[in-house]
PDB file of C-alpha atoms in Angstrom:
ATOM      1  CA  UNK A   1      17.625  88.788  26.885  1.00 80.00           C
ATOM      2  CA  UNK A   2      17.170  89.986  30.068  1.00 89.00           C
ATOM      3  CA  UNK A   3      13.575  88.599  31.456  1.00 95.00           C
ATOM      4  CA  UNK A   4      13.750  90.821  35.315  1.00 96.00           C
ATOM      5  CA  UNK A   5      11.018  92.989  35.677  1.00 97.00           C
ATOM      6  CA  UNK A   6      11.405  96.572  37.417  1.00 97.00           C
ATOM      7  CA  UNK A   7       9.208  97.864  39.471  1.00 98.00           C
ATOM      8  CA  UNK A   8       8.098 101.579  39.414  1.00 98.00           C
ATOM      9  CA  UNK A   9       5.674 101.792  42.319  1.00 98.00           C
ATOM     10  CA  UNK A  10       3.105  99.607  44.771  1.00 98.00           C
ATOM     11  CA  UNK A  11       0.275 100.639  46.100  1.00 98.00           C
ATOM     12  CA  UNK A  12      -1.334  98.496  48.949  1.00 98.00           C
ATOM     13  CA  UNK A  13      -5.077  97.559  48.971  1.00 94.00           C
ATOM     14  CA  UNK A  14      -5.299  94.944  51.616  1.00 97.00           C
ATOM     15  CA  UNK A  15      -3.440  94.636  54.752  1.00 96.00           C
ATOM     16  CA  UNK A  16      -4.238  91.455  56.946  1.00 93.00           C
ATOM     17  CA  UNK A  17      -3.112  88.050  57.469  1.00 89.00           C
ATOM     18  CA  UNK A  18      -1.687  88.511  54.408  1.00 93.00           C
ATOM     19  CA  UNK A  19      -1.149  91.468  52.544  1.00 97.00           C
ATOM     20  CA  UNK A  20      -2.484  92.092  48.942  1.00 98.00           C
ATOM     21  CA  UNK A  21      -0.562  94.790  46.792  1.00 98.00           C
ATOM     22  CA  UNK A  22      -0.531  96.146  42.997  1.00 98.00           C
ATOM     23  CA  UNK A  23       2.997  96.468  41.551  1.00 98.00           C
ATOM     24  CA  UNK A  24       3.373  98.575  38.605  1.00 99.00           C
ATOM     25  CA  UNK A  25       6.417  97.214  36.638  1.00 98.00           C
ATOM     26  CA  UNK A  26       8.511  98.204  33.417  1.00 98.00           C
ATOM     27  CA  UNK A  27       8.712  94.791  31.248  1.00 97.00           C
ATOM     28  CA  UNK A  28      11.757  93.558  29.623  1.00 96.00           C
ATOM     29  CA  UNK A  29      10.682  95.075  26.066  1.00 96.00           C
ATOM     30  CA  UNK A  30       9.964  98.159  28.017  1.00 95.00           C
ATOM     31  CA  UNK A  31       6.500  98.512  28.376  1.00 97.00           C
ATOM     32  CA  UNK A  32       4.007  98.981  31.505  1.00 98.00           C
ATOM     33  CA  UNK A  33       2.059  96.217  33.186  1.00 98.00           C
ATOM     34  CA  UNK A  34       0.279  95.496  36.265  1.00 98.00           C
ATOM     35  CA  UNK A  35       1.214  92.742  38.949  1.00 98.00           C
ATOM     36  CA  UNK A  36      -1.229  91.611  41.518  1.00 98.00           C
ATOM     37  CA  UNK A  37       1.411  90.205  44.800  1.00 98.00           C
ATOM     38  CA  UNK A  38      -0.147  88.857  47.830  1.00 98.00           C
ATOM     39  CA  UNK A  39       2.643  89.237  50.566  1.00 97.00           C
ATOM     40  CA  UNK A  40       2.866  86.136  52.818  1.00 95.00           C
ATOM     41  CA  UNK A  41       4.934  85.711  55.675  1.00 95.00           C
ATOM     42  CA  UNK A  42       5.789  82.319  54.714  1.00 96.00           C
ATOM     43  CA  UNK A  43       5.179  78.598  56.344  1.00 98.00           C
ATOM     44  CA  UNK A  44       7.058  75.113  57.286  1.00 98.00           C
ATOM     45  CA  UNK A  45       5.508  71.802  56.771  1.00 98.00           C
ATOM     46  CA  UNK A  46       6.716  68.579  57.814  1.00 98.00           C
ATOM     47  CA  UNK A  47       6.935  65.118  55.826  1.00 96.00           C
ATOM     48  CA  UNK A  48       6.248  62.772  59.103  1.00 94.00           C
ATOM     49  CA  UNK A  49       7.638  59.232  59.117  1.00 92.00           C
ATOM     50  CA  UNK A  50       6.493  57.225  62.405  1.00 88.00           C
ATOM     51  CA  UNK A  51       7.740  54.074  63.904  1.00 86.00           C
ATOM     52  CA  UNK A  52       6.272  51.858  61.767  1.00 86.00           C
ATOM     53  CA  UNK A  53       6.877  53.356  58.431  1.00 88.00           C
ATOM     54  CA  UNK A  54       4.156  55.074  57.989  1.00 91.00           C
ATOM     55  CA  UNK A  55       3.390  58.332  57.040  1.00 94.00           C
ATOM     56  CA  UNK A  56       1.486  61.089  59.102  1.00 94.00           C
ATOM     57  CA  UNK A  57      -0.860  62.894  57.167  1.00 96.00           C
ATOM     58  CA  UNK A  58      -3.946  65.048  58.517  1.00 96.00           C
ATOM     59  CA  UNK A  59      -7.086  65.766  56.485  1.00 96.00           C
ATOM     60  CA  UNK A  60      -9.267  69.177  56.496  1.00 95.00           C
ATOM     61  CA  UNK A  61     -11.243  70.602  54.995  1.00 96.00           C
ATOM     62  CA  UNK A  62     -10.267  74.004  53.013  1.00 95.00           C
ATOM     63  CA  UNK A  63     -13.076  76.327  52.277  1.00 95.00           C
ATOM     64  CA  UNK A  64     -11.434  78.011  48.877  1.00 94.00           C
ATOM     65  CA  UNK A  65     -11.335  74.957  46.758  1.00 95.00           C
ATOM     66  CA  UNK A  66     -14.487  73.391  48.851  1.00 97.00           C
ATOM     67  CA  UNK A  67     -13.128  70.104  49.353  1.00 96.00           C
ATOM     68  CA  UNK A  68     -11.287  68.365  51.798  1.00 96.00           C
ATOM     69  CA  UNK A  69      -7.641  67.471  51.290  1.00 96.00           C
ATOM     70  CA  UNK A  70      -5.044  65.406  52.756  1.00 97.00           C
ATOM     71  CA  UNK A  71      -1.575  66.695  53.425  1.00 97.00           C
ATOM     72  CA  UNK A  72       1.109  66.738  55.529  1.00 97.00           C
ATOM     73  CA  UNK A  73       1.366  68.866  58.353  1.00 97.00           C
ATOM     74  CA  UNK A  74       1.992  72.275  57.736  1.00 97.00           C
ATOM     75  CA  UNK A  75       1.455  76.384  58.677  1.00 96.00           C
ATOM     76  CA  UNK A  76       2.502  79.893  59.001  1.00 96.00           C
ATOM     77  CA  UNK A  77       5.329  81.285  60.283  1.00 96.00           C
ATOM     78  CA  UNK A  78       4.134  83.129  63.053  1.00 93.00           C
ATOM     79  CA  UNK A  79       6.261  86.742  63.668  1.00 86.00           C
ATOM     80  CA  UNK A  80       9.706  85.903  62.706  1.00 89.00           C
ATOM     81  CA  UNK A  81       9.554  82.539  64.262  1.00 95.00           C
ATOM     82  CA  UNK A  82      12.292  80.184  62.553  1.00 98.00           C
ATOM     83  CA  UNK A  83      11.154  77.363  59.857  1.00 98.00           C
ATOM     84  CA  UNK A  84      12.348  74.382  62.031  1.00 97.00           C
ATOM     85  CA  UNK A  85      10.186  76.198  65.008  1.00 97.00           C
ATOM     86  CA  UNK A  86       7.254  75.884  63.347  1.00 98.00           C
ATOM     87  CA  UNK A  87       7.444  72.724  61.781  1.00 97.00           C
ATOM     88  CA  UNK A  88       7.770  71.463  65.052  1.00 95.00           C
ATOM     89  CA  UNK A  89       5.139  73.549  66.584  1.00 95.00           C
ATOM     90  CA  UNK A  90       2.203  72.147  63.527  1.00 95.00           C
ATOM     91  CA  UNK A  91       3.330  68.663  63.697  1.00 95.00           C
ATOM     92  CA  UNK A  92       2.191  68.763  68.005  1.00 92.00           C
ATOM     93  CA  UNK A  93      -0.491  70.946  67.449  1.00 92.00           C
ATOM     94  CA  UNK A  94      -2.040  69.545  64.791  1.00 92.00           C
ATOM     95  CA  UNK A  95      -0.912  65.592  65.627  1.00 92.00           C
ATOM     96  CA  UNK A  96       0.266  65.929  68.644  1.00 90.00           C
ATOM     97  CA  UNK A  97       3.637  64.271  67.730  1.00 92.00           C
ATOM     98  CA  UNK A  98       7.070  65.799  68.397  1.00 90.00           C
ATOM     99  CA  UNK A  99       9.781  64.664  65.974  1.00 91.00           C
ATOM    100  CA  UNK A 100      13.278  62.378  67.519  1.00 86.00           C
ATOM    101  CA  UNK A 101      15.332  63.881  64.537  1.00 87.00           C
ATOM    102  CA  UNK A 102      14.822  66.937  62.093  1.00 93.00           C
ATOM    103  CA  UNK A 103      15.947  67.330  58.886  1.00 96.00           C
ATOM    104  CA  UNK A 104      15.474  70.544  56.274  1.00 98.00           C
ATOM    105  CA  UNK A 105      14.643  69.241  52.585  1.00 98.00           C
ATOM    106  CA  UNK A 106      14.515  72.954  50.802  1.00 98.00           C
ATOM    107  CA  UNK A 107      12.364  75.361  49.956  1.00 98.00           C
ATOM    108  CA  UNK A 108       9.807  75.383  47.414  1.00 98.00           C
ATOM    109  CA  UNK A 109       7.106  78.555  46.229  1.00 97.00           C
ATOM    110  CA  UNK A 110       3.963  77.657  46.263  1.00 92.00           C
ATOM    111  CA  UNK A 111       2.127  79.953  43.560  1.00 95.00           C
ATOM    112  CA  UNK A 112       5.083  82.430  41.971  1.00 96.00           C
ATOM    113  CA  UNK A 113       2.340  83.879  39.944  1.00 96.00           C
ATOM    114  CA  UNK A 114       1.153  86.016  42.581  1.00 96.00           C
ATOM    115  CA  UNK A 115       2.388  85.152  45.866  1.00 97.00           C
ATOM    116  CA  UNK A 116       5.600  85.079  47.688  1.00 97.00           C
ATOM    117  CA  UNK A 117       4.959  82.488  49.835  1.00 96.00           C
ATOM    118  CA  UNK A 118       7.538  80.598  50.617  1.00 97.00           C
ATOM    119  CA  UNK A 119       7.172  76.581  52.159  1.00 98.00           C
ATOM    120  CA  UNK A 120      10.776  75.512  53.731  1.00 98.00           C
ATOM    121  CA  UNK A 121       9.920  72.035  54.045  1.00 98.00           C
ATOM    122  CA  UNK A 122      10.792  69.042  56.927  1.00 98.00           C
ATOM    123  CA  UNK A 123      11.462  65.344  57.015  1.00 97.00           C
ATOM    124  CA  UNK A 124      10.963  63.768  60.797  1.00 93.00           C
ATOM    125  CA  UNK A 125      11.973  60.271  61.783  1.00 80.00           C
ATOM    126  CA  UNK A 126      11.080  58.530  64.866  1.00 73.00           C
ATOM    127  CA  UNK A 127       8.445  59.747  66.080  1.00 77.00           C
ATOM    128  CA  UNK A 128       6.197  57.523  68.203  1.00 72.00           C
ATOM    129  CA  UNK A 129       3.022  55.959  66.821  1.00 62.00           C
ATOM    130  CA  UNK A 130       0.841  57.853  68.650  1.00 61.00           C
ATOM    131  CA  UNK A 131       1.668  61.788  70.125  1.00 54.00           C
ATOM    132  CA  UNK A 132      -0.120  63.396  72.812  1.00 51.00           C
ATOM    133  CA  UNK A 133      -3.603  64.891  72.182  1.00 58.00           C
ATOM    134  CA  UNK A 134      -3.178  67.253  69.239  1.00 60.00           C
ATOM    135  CA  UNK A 135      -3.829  71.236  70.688  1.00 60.00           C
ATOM    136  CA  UNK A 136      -5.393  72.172  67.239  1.00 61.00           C
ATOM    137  CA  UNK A 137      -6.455  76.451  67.009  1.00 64.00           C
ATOM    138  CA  UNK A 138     -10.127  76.822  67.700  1.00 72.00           C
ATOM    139  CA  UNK A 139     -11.221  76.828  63.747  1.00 76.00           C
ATOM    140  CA  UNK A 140      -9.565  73.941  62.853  1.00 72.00           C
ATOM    141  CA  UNK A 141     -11.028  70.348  62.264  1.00 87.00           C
ATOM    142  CA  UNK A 142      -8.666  67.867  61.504  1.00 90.00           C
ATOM    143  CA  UNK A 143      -8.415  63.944  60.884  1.00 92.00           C
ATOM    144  CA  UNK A 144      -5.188  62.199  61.331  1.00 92.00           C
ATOM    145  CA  UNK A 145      -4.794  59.630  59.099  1.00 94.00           C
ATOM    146  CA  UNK A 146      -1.268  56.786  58.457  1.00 93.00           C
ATOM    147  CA  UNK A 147      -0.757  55.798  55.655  1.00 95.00           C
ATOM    148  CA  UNK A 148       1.784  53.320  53.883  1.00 95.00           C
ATOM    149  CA  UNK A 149       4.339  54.855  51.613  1.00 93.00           C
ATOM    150  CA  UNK A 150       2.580  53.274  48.494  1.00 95.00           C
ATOM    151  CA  UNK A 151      -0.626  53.928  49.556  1.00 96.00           C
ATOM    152  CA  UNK A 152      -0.026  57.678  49.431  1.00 95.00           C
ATOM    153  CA  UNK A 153       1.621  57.130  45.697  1.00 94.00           C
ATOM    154  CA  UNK A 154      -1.634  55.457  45.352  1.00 96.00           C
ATOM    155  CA  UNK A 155      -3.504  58.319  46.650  1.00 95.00           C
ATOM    156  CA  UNK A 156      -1.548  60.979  44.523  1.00 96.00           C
ATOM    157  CA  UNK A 157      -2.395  58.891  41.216  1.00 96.00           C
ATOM    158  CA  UNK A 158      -6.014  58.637  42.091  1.00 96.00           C
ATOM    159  CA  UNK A 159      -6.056  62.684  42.499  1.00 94.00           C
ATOM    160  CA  UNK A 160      -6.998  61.936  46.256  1.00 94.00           C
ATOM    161  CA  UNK A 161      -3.699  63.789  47.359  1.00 96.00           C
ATOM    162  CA  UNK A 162      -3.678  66.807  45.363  1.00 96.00           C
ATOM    163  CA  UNK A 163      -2.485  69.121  47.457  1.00 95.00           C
ATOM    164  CA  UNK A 164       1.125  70.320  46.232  1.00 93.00           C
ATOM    165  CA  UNK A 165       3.422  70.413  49.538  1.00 94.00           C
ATOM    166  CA  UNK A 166       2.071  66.999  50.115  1.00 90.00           C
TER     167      UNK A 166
END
């Protein structure tokens, strides 16, 4: 059976930092339904390794769930800017690290229900314990915290890491 949806029209009803649309599709068995599709432009984030084996993680708060969360570093592309460019560019500002060596793990979709985001995730070796000062944006409030390999399993287990790039 073939499970591809066809679209028959969109009809934007947000346009901003991301874009929110409403997709009206023919269904496999034929009939009408609705999609809701926010359009994002897509991010990088970076699994951070420093000299010592640990890994780099910053916390934040994030208003939509009301909680703080710890994760790895991580943003939006910003106009057409490469993945590896802006891996790069969130690891310095938020850590102020810059990776030795740089390598691409894959891509992964981050809520296919609704959203096109796409995360092309990093791995970086070698960078040095400590970075310069971190050039964070003006809204942003973050802690950087290192943490041993099987203290983040720990973490993940004890639904203190919950966030699913991390």
């Amino acid at each position: 059976m073939e499970l591809r949806e066809t679209l028959i029209g969109s009809e934007y009803f947000f346009h901003g930092m991301i874009n929110v649309r409403l997709d009206q599709v023919r269904t496999p068995n034929g009939s009408i339904a609705q999609r809701v599709v926010a359009e994002h432009p897509g991010a990088a984030a970076i699994v951070t390794v420093n000299q010592d084996g640990r890994l780099v993680l910053v916390r934040q708060y994030r208003h939509p769930i009301g909680r703080e969360l710890l994760e790895i570093p991580a943003g939006k592309l910003d106009g057409g800017e490469p993945p590896e460019q802006c891996a790069v560019r969130e690891l310095s500002e938020e850590t102020g690290l810059q990776p030795v060596e740089l390598l691409e793990l894959g891509k992964i979709v981050t809520a296919p229900g609704f959203c096109n985001e796409g995360i092309t995730l990093f791995f970086a070796r070698g960078v040095p314990q400590q970075g310069a000062k971190a050039s964070q944006d003006a809204d942003e409030f973050i802690e950087i915290e290192l943490l041993e390999v099987e203290q983040a399993f720990s973490a993940i287990t004890q639904g203190q890491i919950i966030d699913a790039k991390t």
